[in-house]
Tab-separated table of C-alpha atoms in Angstrom:
chain	number	residue	atom	x	y	z
A	142	MET	CA	96.169	103.495	166.301
A	143	SER	CA	94.946	103.713	162.718
A	144	GLU	CA	91.314	102.469	162.000
A	145	ALA	CA	91.122	98.752	162.155
A	146	THR	CA	90.143	97.016	158.807
A	147	LEU	CA	90.266	93.239	157.476
A	148	GLU	CA	92.852	94.818	154.769
A	149	ARG	CA	95.057	96.504	157.520
A	150	GLY	CA	95.044	93.273	159.407
A	151	ILE	CA	95.701	90.886	156.430
A	152	ASN	CA	98.707	93.441	155.595
A	153	ALA	CA	99.565	93.339	158.998
A	154	LEU	CA	100.063	89.443	159.096
A	155	LYS	CA	102.007	89.626	155.691
A	156	GLU	CA	104.264	91.950	157.530
A	157	GLN	CA	104.921	89.503	160.353
A	158	ILE	CA	106.108	86.646	158.161
A	159	ASP	CA	109.700	86.559	158.264
A	160	ALA	CA	112.177	83.896	157.652
A	161	PRO	CA	111.740	82.116	161.094
A	162	VAL	CA	107.621	82.275	160.542
A	163	ALA	CA	108.249	80.596	156.943
A	164	SER	CA	110.736	78.047	158.543
A	165	PHE	CA	108.367	76.928	161.390
A	166	PHE	CA	105.480	76.857	159.105
A	167	SER	CA	107.569	74.532	156.374
A	168	SER	CA	109.166	72.467	159.336
A	169	CYS	CA	105.895	71.272	161.154
A	170	VAL	CA	105.005	67.869	161.058
A	171	SER	CA	101.579	67.829	162.357
A	172	CYS	CA	102.638	65.808	165.358
A	173	GLY	CA	100.533	67.528	167.494
A	174	MET	CA	102.774	67.209	170.681
A	175	CYS	CA	102.286	70.737	171.205
A	176	ALA	CA	98.737	70.038	172.259
A	177	GLU	CA	99.977	67.734	175.409
A	178	ALA	CA	102.076	70.787	176.584
A	179	CYS	CA	99.371	73.284	176.476
A	180	LEU	CA	97.086	73.325	179.527
A	181	PHE	CA	93.877	74.790	177.798
A	182	TYR	CA	94.065	71.366	175.841
A	183	THR	CA	94.788	69.116	178.613
A	184	GLU	CA	92.386	70.591	180.950
A	185	THR	CA	89.661	70.633	178.372
A	186	GLY	CA	90.313	67.883	175.737
A	187	ASP	CA	89.274	69.981	172.744
A	188	PRO	CA	90.911	69.892	169.794
A	189	LYS	CA	90.652	73.601	168.911
A	190	TYR	CA	93.279	74.328	171.602
A	191	THR	CA	95.939	72.697	170.141
A	192	PRO	CA	98.590	75.557	169.744
A	193	ILE	CA	99.596	75.283	165.888
A	194	TYR	CA	95.805	75.474	165.215
A	195	LYS	CA	95.724	78.706	166.677
A	196	LEU	CA	97.941	79.940	164.123
A	197	GLU	CA	95.925	78.933	161.563
A	198	PRO	CA	94.924	82.800	160.220
A	199	LEU	CA	98.658	83.684	159.772
A	200	ARG	CA	99.572	80.095	158.156
A	201	ARG	CA	96.601	80.819	155.576
A	202	VAL	CA	98.576	84.040	154.587
A	203	TRP	CA	101.692	82.529	154.637
A	204	GLU	CA	100.700	79.879	152.231
A	205	GLN	CA	98.756	81.840	149.914
A	206	GLU	CA	101.254	84.594	149.623
A	207	TYR	CA	104.513	83.062	149.932
A	208	THR	CA	104.282	79.653	148.467
A	209	LEU	CA	104.085	78.159	145.146
A	210	PHE	CA	101.479	75.852	146.244
A	211	GLY	CA	99.392	78.327	147.788
A	212	LYS	CA	99.459	80.678	144.813
A	213	VAL	CA	98.328	77.968	142.841
A	214	LYS	CA	95.549	77.216	144.758
A	215	LYS	CA	94.623	80.861	145.071
A	216	ALA	CA	94.887	81.320	141.191
A	217	LEU	CA	92.850	78.044	140.772
A	218	GLY	CA	90.163	79.381	143.590
A	219	LEU	CA	90.643	76.668	145.890
A	220	HIS	CA	92.263	78.847	148.543
A	221	LYS	CA	90.405	79.709	151.925
A	222	PRO	CA	90.718	83.410	152.371
A	223	VAL	CA	91.030	84.986	155.844
A	224	THR	CA	87.901	86.818	156.615
A	225	ASP	CA	86.708	88.901	159.453
A	226	GLU	CA	83.944	86.007	160.583
A	227	MET	CA	87.216	83.704	160.732
A	228	LEU	CA	89.427	86.285	162.570
A	229	GLU	CA	86.307	86.965	165.153
A	230	GLU	CA	86.191	83.269	165.689
A	231	TRP	CA	89.849	82.748	166.382
A	232	GLN	CA	89.822	85.751	168.852
A	233	GLU	CA	89.060	83.088	171.655
A	234	LEU	CA	91.837	80.892	170.555
A	235	LEU	CA	94.646	83.461	170.188
A	236	TYR	CA	93.654	85.259	173.352
A	237	ASP	CA	91.433	83.812	175.581
A	238	SER	CA	93.345	80.213	175.338
A	239	CYS	CA	97.021	81.404	175.040
A	240	THR	CA	99.251	83.133	177.412
A	241	MET	CA	102.051	82.685	175.279
A	242	CYS	CA	103.870	80.866	177.950
A	243	ALA	CA	105.886	79.184	175.197
A	244	ARG	CA	105.541	75.716	176.790
A	245	CYS	CA	104.512	74.615	173.568
A	246	SER	CA	107.403	75.961	172.007
A	247	MET	CA	109.740	74.299	174.505
A	248	ILE	CA	108.288	70.764	173.493
A	249	CYS	CA	107.952	71.190	169.698
A	250	PRO	CA	110.109	68.526	168.506
A	251	VAL	CA	111.674	70.617	165.333
A	252	GLY	CA	111.917	73.737	167.598
A	253	ASN	CA	109.241	75.574	166.020
A	254	ASP	CA	108.512	78.836	168.435
A	255	ILE	CA	104.786	78.710	168.492
A	256	ALA	CA	104.562	81.438	171.245
A	257	TYR	CA	106.465	83.917	168.888
A	258	MET	CA	103.982	83.224	166.034
A	259	ILE	CA	101.052	83.816	168.494
A	260	ARG	CA	102.685	87.154	169.012
A	261	LYS	CA	103.105	88.009	165.768
A	262	THR	CA	99.436	86.897	164.846
A	263	ARG	CA	98.077	89.145	167.406
A	264	GLU	CA	99.364	92.082	165.300
A	265	GLY	CA	96.839	91.114	162.489
A	266	MET	CA	94.186	90.844	165.217
A	267	VAL	CA	94.964	94.307	166.493
A	268	ALA	CA	95.093	95.781	162.902
A	269	SER	CA	91.643	94.188	161.753
A	270	GLY	CA	89.734	95.272	164.834
A	271	ASN	CA	89.499	91.766	166.486
A	272	ALA	CA	91.257	92.057	170.004
A	273	PRO	CA	88.793	91.550	172.949
A	274	GLU	CA	87.525	94.595	174.417
A	275	GLY	CA	89.003	93.774	178.064
A	276	VAL	CA	92.681	93.897	176.508
A	277	LYS	CA	92.246	96.815	174.086
A	278	GLY	CA	90.898	98.984	177.310
A	279	ALA	CA	94.179	97.979	179.405
A	280	SER	CA	96.144	99.102	176.249
A	281	VAL	CA	94.411	102.547	175.851
A	282	ARG	CA	94.826	102.943	179.734
A	283	ALA	CA	98.547	102.225	179.705
A	284	VAL	CA	98.927	104.603	176.723
A	285	THR	CA	96.966	107.660	178.001
A	286	ILE	CA	97.194	107.401	181.496
A	287	GLY	CA	100.386	105.448	182.109
A	288	SER	CA	98.925	102.089	183.582
A	289	PRO	CA	96.717	99.272	182.331
A	290	MET	CA	94.629	99.531	185.697
A	291	GLY	CA	94.587	103.410	185.214
A	292	VAL	CA	96.925	103.880	188.287
A	293	LYS	CA	98.093	107.639	188.269
A	294	LEU	CA	101.075	109.070	189.904
A	295	ASN	CA	99.011	110.554	192.701
A	296	ALA	CA	97.730	106.841	193.619
A	297	LEU	CA	101.385	106.031	193.733
A	298	GLU	CA	102.355	108.865	195.796
A	299	ALA	CA	99.544	108.199	198.293
A	300	GLN	CA	100.755	104.370	198.567
A	301	ILE	CA	104.137	105.936	199.317
A	302	ARG	CA	102.909	108.148	202.126
A	303	HIS	CA	101.275	105.172	203.593
A	304	ILE	CA	104.399	102.650	203.590
A	305	GLU	CA	106.728	106.047	204.665
A	306	ALA	CA	104.343	106.460	207.823
A	307	ASP	CA	103.955	102.906	208.846
A	308	SER	CA	107.684	101.666	208.037
A	309	GLY	CA	109.508	104.848	208.985
A	310	LEU	CA	111.480	103.852	205.543
A	311	LYS	CA	112.308	106.246	203.141
A	312	ILE	CA	111.058	105.673	199.256
A	313	PRO	CA	112.979	108.241	197.023
A	314	VAL	CA	111.749	109.442	193.568
A	315	ASP	CA	113.317	111.149	190.775
A	316	VAL	CA	116.774	111.047	192.399
A	317	GLU	CA	119.370	111.827	189.688
A	318	GLY	CA	122.086	109.800	189.653
A	319	ALA	CA	120.971	106.892	191.658
A	320	ASP	CA	122.300	103.286	190.415
A	321	TYR	CA	119.108	101.497	190.111
A	322	MET	CA	115.498	102.632	188.818
A	323	ALA	CA	113.069	100.420	189.896
A	324	LEU	CA	109.637	99.692	188.167
A	325	LEU	CA	106.535	98.585	189.563
A	326	SER	CA	103.392	96.869	187.904
A	327	SER	CA	99.995	98.359	188.739
A	328	MET	CA	98.915	95.058	190.632
A	329	GLU	CA	101.785	95.816	192.859
A	330	ILE	CA	100.862	99.427	193.875
A	331	MET	CA	97.244	98.642	194.365
A	332	ASN	CA	97.153	94.969	195.626
A	333	PHE	CA	100.359	94.295	196.782
A	334	PRO	CA	102.182	97.420	198.159
A	335	GLU	CA	104.215	95.015	200.970
A	336	TYR	CA	106.516	94.584	197.934
A	337	LEU	CA	107.578	98.224	197.652
A	338	GLU	CA	107.975	98.313	201.613
A	339	GLY	CA	109.909	95.128	201.080
A	340	LEU	CA	112.229	96.802	198.440
A	341	ALA	CA	112.918	100.086	200.818
A	342	LYS	CA	113.884	97.993	203.472
A	343	ILE	CA	116.248	95.484	201.606
A	344	PHE	CA	117.795	98.464	199.887
A	345	LYS	CA	118.084	100.489	203.150
A	346	GLN	CA	120.036	97.805	204.571
A	347	ALA	CA	121.722	96.762	201.779
A	348	GLY	CA	123.245	100.345	200.921
A	349	VAL	CA	121.812	100.009	197.569
A	350	SER	CA	121.470	103.619	195.714
A	351	TRP	CA	117.955	103.585	194.035
A	352	THR	CA	114.743	105.445	193.259
A	353	LEU	CA	111.585	105.232	191.436
A	354	CYS	CA	110.474	107.574	188.201
A	355	SER	CA	107.384	110.046	188.603
A	356	THR	CA	107.360	109.763	184.898
A	357	ALA	CA	108.202	105.758	184.503
A	358	PHE	CA	107.031	103.535	187.267
A	359	GLU	CA	104.808	101.230	185.372
A	360	ALA	CA	106.722	98.143	184.087
A	361	THR	CA	103.482	96.421	182.498
A	362	ASN	CA	103.440	96.272	178.629
A	363	SER	CA	100.028	96.241	177.396
A	364	GLY	CA	101.358	96.438	173.596
A	365	ILE	CA	103.103	92.789	174.151
A	366	GLN	CA	100.146	91.409	175.377
A	367	ILE	CA	97.405	92.592	172.884
A	368	GLY	CA	99.985	92.506	169.941
A	369	SER	CA	100.672	95.968	169.021
A	370	SER	CA	104.204	96.776	168.298
A	371	ASP	CA	103.153	100.521	168.262
A	372	ILE	CA	101.827	100.459	171.743
A	373	ALA	CA	104.680	98.312	173.081
A	374	ARG	CA	107.562	100.533	171.438
A	375	THR	CA	105.776	103.883	172.998
A	376	LEU	CA	105.605	102.039	176.702
A	377	VAL	CA	109.346	101.087	176.490
A	378	GLN	CA	110.432	104.451	175.176
A	379	ARG	CA	108.835	105.874	178.421
A	380	VAL	CA	110.768	104.059	180.490
A	381	VAL	CA	113.981	104.599	178.563
A	382	ASP	CA	113.273	108.144	178.596
A	383	GLY	CA	112.646	108.130	182.510
A	384	ALA	CA	116.069	106.310	183.174
A	385	GLU	CA	117.934	108.449	180.710
A	386	ARG	CA	116.727	111.706	182.836
A	387	LEU	CA	117.843	110.273	185.998
A	388	LYS	CA	121.056	108.937	184.386
A	389	VAL	CA	120.910	105.439	186.281
A	390	LYS	CA	123.061	102.408	185.399
A	391	TYR	CA	120.146	99.672	185.978
A	392	VAL	CA	116.436	99.540	185.929
A	393	ILE	CA	114.811	96.863	188.200
A	394	SER	CA	111.970	95.009	186.690
A	395	PRO	CA	109.589	93.931	189.325
A	396	GLU	CA	107.954	90.939	190.114
A	397	CYS	CA	106.157	90.210	186.933
A	398	GLY	CA	107.151	87.783	184.588
A	399	HIS	CA	106.257	89.442	181.127
A	400	ALA	CA	107.271	92.913	182.046
A	401	TYR	CA	110.965	91.658	182.283
A	402	THR	CA	110.956	89.879	178.736
A	403	ALA	CA	109.103	93.066	177.432
A	404	ILE	CA	111.825	95.561	178.801
A	405	ARG	CA	114.817	93.131	178.804
A	406	TRP	CA	114.473	91.266	175.572
A	407	GLU	CA	111.683	93.040	173.189
A	408	GLY	CA	112.687	96.508	174.566
A	409	PRO	CA	116.048	97.487	172.490
A	410	ASN	CA	114.586	95.771	169.438
A	411	LEU	CA	111.422	97.846	169.830
A	412	ILE	CA	113.014	100.988	169.953
A	413	GLY	CA	115.914	100.432	167.662
A	414	ARG	CA	118.987	100.981	169.613
A	415	PRO	CA	120.606	99.493	172.846
A	416	PHE	CA	119.610	100.410	176.190
A	417	PRO	CA	122.430	102.882	178.106
A	418	PHE	CA	121.589	101.005	181.138
A	419	ARG	CA	121.481	97.226	182.087
A	420	VAL	CA	117.932	95.889	182.884
A	421	VAL	CA	117.863	93.225	185.760
A	422	HIS	CA	114.868	91.369	187.534
A	423	ILE	CA	114.528	91.934	190.922
A	424	LEU	CA	115.236	88.380	191.766
A	425	GLU	CA	118.646	88.632	190.203
A	426	LEU	CA	119.312	91.709	192.154
A	427	LEU	CA	118.568	90.302	195.537
A	428	ASP	CA	120.613	87.019	194.553
A	429	GLU	CA	123.729	89.471	193.531
A	430	LEU	CA	123.091	90.982	196.939
A	431	ARG	CA	122.853	87.601	198.657
A	432	ALA	CA	126.064	86.362	197.207
A	433	ALA	CA	127.923	89.551	198.075
A	434	GLY	CA	126.744	88.952	201.501
A	435	ARG	CA	124.893	92.301	201.690
A	436	ILE	CA	121.725	90.863	202.827
A	437	LYS	CA	121.484	88.061	205.426
A	438	THR	CA	118.398	86.368	206.940
A	439	LYS	CA	117.125	84.746	209.964
A	440	ASP	CA	114.247	83.085	211.537
A	441	LEU	CA	113.727	80.724	208.700
A	442	GLU	CA	110.251	79.227	208.153
A	443	THR	CA	109.568	75.605	208.802
A	444	ASP	CA	106.366	75.193	207.378
A	445	THR	CA	106.660	73.490	203.734
A	446	HIS	CA	106.908	75.912	200.866
A	447	THR	CA	107.043	75.802	197.468
A	448	PHE	CA	107.671	77.964	194.452
A	449	HIS	CA	105.564	78.601	191.117
A	450	ASP	CA	107.909	79.585	188.420
A	451	PRO	CA	106.387	82.635	186.297
A	452	CYS	CA	106.688	81.360	182.704
A	453	SER	CA	108.195	84.677	181.180
A	454	LEU	CA	110.767	84.642	183.990
A	455	VAL	CA	111.887	81.003	183.512
A	456	ARG	CA	111.277	79.925	179.893
A	457	LYS	CA	111.622	83.085	178.192
A	458	GLY	CA	114.012	84.965	180.914
A	459	GLY	CA	116.291	82.009	182.351
A	460	VAL	CA	115.863	83.264	185.739
A	461	ILE	CA	115.691	79.817	187.040
A	462	ASP	CA	118.020	79.086	190.284
A	463	GLU	CA	118.112	82.423	191.622
A	464	PRO	CA	114.658	82.035	193.318
A	465	ARG	CA	115.624	78.828	194.621
A	466	ARG	CA	118.785	80.062	196.051
A	467	LEU	CA	116.946	82.670	197.595
A	468	MET	CA	114.112	80.282	198.961
A	469	ASP	CA	116.919	78.724	200.822
A	470	MET	CA	117.287	82.211	202.789
A	471	VAL	CA	113.624	82.159	203.854
A	472	THR	CA	112.409	78.696	204.659
A	473	SER	CA	114.394	75.476	205.858
A	474	ASN	CA	111.724	73.103	204.038
A	475	PHE	CA	111.440	74.190	200.503
A	476	VAL	CA	110.035	71.403	198.046
A	477	ASP	CA	109.880	72.010	194.246
A	478	MET	CA	107.248	71.248	191.842
A	479	LYS	CA	107.548	68.186	189.697
A	480	ASP	CA	107.490	70.330	186.632
A	481	ARG	CA	110.081	73.080	187.480
A	482	GLY	CA	111.931	75.930	185.651
A	483	LYS	CA	111.723	75.417	182.195
A	484	LEU	CA	108.728	72.964	181.988
A	485	ALA	CA	106.719	74.913	184.666
A	486	TRP	CA	102.999	74.939	184.030
A	487	CYS	CA	101.401	78.344	183.371
A	488	CYS	CA	98.996	79.567	185.847
A	489	GLY	CA	96.760	80.403	182.841
A	490	GLY	CA	96.606	84.266	183.277
A	491	GLY	CA	99.482	85.673	181.612
A	492	GLY	CA	99.579	87.262	178.067
A	493	GLY	CA	96.642	89.330	178.664
A	494	VAL	CA	94.277	86.528	179.744
A	495	SER	CA	93.646	87.682	183.138
A	496	SER	CA	92.688	91.141	181.786
A	497	ASN	CA	90.453	89.609	179.194
A	498	GLU	CA	86.827	88.967	181.281
A	499	ASP	CA	85.866	86.688	178.191
A	500	ALA	CA	88.265	84.220	179.292
A	501	ASP	CA	87.485	84.072	182.807
A	502	GLU	CA	85.741	80.780	182.570
A	503	LEU	CA	87.929	79.050	180.459
A	504	ARG	CA	91.159	80.351	182.678
A	505	ILE	CA	89.408	78.581	185.740
A	506	LYS	CA	89.090	75.398	184.164
A	507	ALA	CA	92.820	75.771	182.579
A	508	PHE	CA	93.966	76.365	186.339
A	509	LYS	CA	93.169	72.682	187.415
A	510	ARG	CA	96.597	72.003	186.056
A	511	LYS	CA	98.467	74.302	188.183
A	512	ARG	CA	95.962	73.553	191.355
A	513	ASP	CA	96.910	69.878	190.874
A	514	GLN	CA	100.662	70.768	190.632
A	515	ILE	CA	100.676	72.476	193.605
A	516	ALA	CA	98.567	70.000	195.730
A	517	GLU	CA	101.061	66.979	194.426
A	518	THR	CA	103.791	69.155	196.442
A	519	GLY	CA	101.843	69.051	199.952
A	520	ALA	CA	103.146	72.621	200.347
A	521	ASP	CA	101.594	74.840	203.201
A	522	VAL	CA	102.376	77.825	201.525
A	523	LEU	CA	103.190	78.830	197.997
A	524	VAL	CA	105.644	81.659	197.012
A	525	THR	CA	105.784	83.352	193.576
A	526	ALA	CA	107.677	86.254	191.897
A	527	CYS	CA	104.897	87.659	189.661
A	528	ALA	CA	102.068	89.910	190.778
A	529	ASN	CA	100.035	88.601	188.077
A	530	CYS	CA	100.397	85.016	188.926
A	531	ARG	CA	99.788	85.439	192.436
A	532	LEU	CA	96.425	87.325	191.939
A	533	VAL	CA	95.471	84.559	189.173
A	534	ILE	CA	96.450	81.547	191.625
A	535	GLU	CA	94.939	83.270	194.384
A	536	GLU	CA	91.476	83.787	192.623
A	537	GLY	CA	91.876	79.965	191.014
A	538	LEU	CA	92.556	78.462	194.624
A	539	GLU	CA	89.361	80.429	195.839
A	540	GLU	CA	87.358	79.239	193.075
A	541	TYR	CA	88.381	75.557	194.033
A	542	ASN	CA	87.837	76.464	197.864
A	543	ILE	CA	91.226	75.614	198.670
A	544	GLU	CA	92.706	77.756	201.374
A	545	MET	CA	96.774	78.242	200.789
A	546	PRO	CA	98.882	81.480	201.899
A	547	ILE	CA	100.386	83.206	198.437
A	548	VAL	CA	103.201	85.105	198.937
A	549	GLY	CA	105.865	87.455	196.876
A	550	LEU	CA	109.512	86.088	197.244
A	551	SER	CA	111.110	89.670	197.757
A	552	GLU	CA	108.469	90.732	200.499
A	553	MET	CA	109.323	87.143	202.311
A	554	ILE	CA	113.299	88.363	202.079
A	555	ALA	CA	112.362	91.618	203.779
A	556	ASP	CA	110.278	89.656	206.266
A	557	HIS	CA	113.181	87.588	207.416
A	558	LEU	CA	115.965	90.409	206.664
A	559	VAL	CA	118.816	90.723	209.369
A	560	VAL	CA	118.785	94.695	209.784
A	561	ASP	CA	121.712	96.387	211.439
A	562	ASP	CA	121.123	99.011	213.913
A	563	GLU	CA	123.454	101.338	211.754
A	564	PRO	CA	123.293	100.272	207.880
A	565	GLU	CA	125.914	101.009	205.397
A	566	GLU	CA	125.866	104.215	203.673
A	567	ALA	CA	124.108	104.161	200.175
A	568	GLU	CA	126.607	103.811	197.093
A	569	LYS	CA	126.544	105.533	194.194
């Protein structure tokens, strides 16, 4: 990255102001409804956490540079310039107290996409040197090492050896011509390796031709989280290069909400061309296998289970019905949360918040909303489909002294899978 300065930051903010941003600022009626949609406001009552207020640096640049009223104020010396001090103060609002979950965008009565503008404002924060150290470190590791947690290929290979030795399953790597290339998040590699074992078990049973890629196994895109299109583009290109080298037809996004939106929706725009492959979330693929009768389950759970919707998966990705059909494959006692699907409440750790140590105290306060939402269901077990959500919720429940099992949906499918003695041959 270039040297960060205030001038570069302001120029980056100017570059981010496009027609949608100008339209959104012009349309805002200052109703404050976005505040009631944001768990950082509802759980603290502090008006500074009102989503539209977090955009003040971008709004000032828009007004001063692109509106007649702002230019007149600037000419008369009545404007309030964006300063380093202001950006330093706004770091908490733009990173600690926003997961870019887009619930505020969903609620806004005039359709302003506030999360879209938060993402753009973070570009100015990065260029000016005002991004949090924790998120900066994760981004540097993602580019230089290949993973925001510093997970290298040899660590993945070690996990593969353990899984293969324990299960007798085969984890294919760098298989040219496979149909599917599976991505993983660092958390799944180090914290939840049962996810990878579950994939191997399910794909073997369903006869899915798949592989991991030794040069592109990481799905997490820290560039999206910190707000740097340059970093985001580099990480997407790495996946595209790996998929093209192996000549796969599909790339599977793992149980990670933002990774899915980063590679599927932002990816082609970042690299400036369509992908020669299709991107699917693992839950979409599992639902397709279910519908085709290629996977079946048995011995359904009878305890009450509920499902946490990862924001990027449901609100930005539209993967809403698939997990519910899959939940019916693993439990006979599923209860949905009151605010489900598009209106789901965030766990409080997305958008880079969980990798930002400065945000820990506020994140735990904000988690009260999810804690109460889970409690309302009376469920015994929580299921989700995002490794980051899973870890954040585990930490939150522990903080509030609540004992509750939290399980990934893919591994639940694997645990209840009907395994034939002679599975079908893998298709290519």
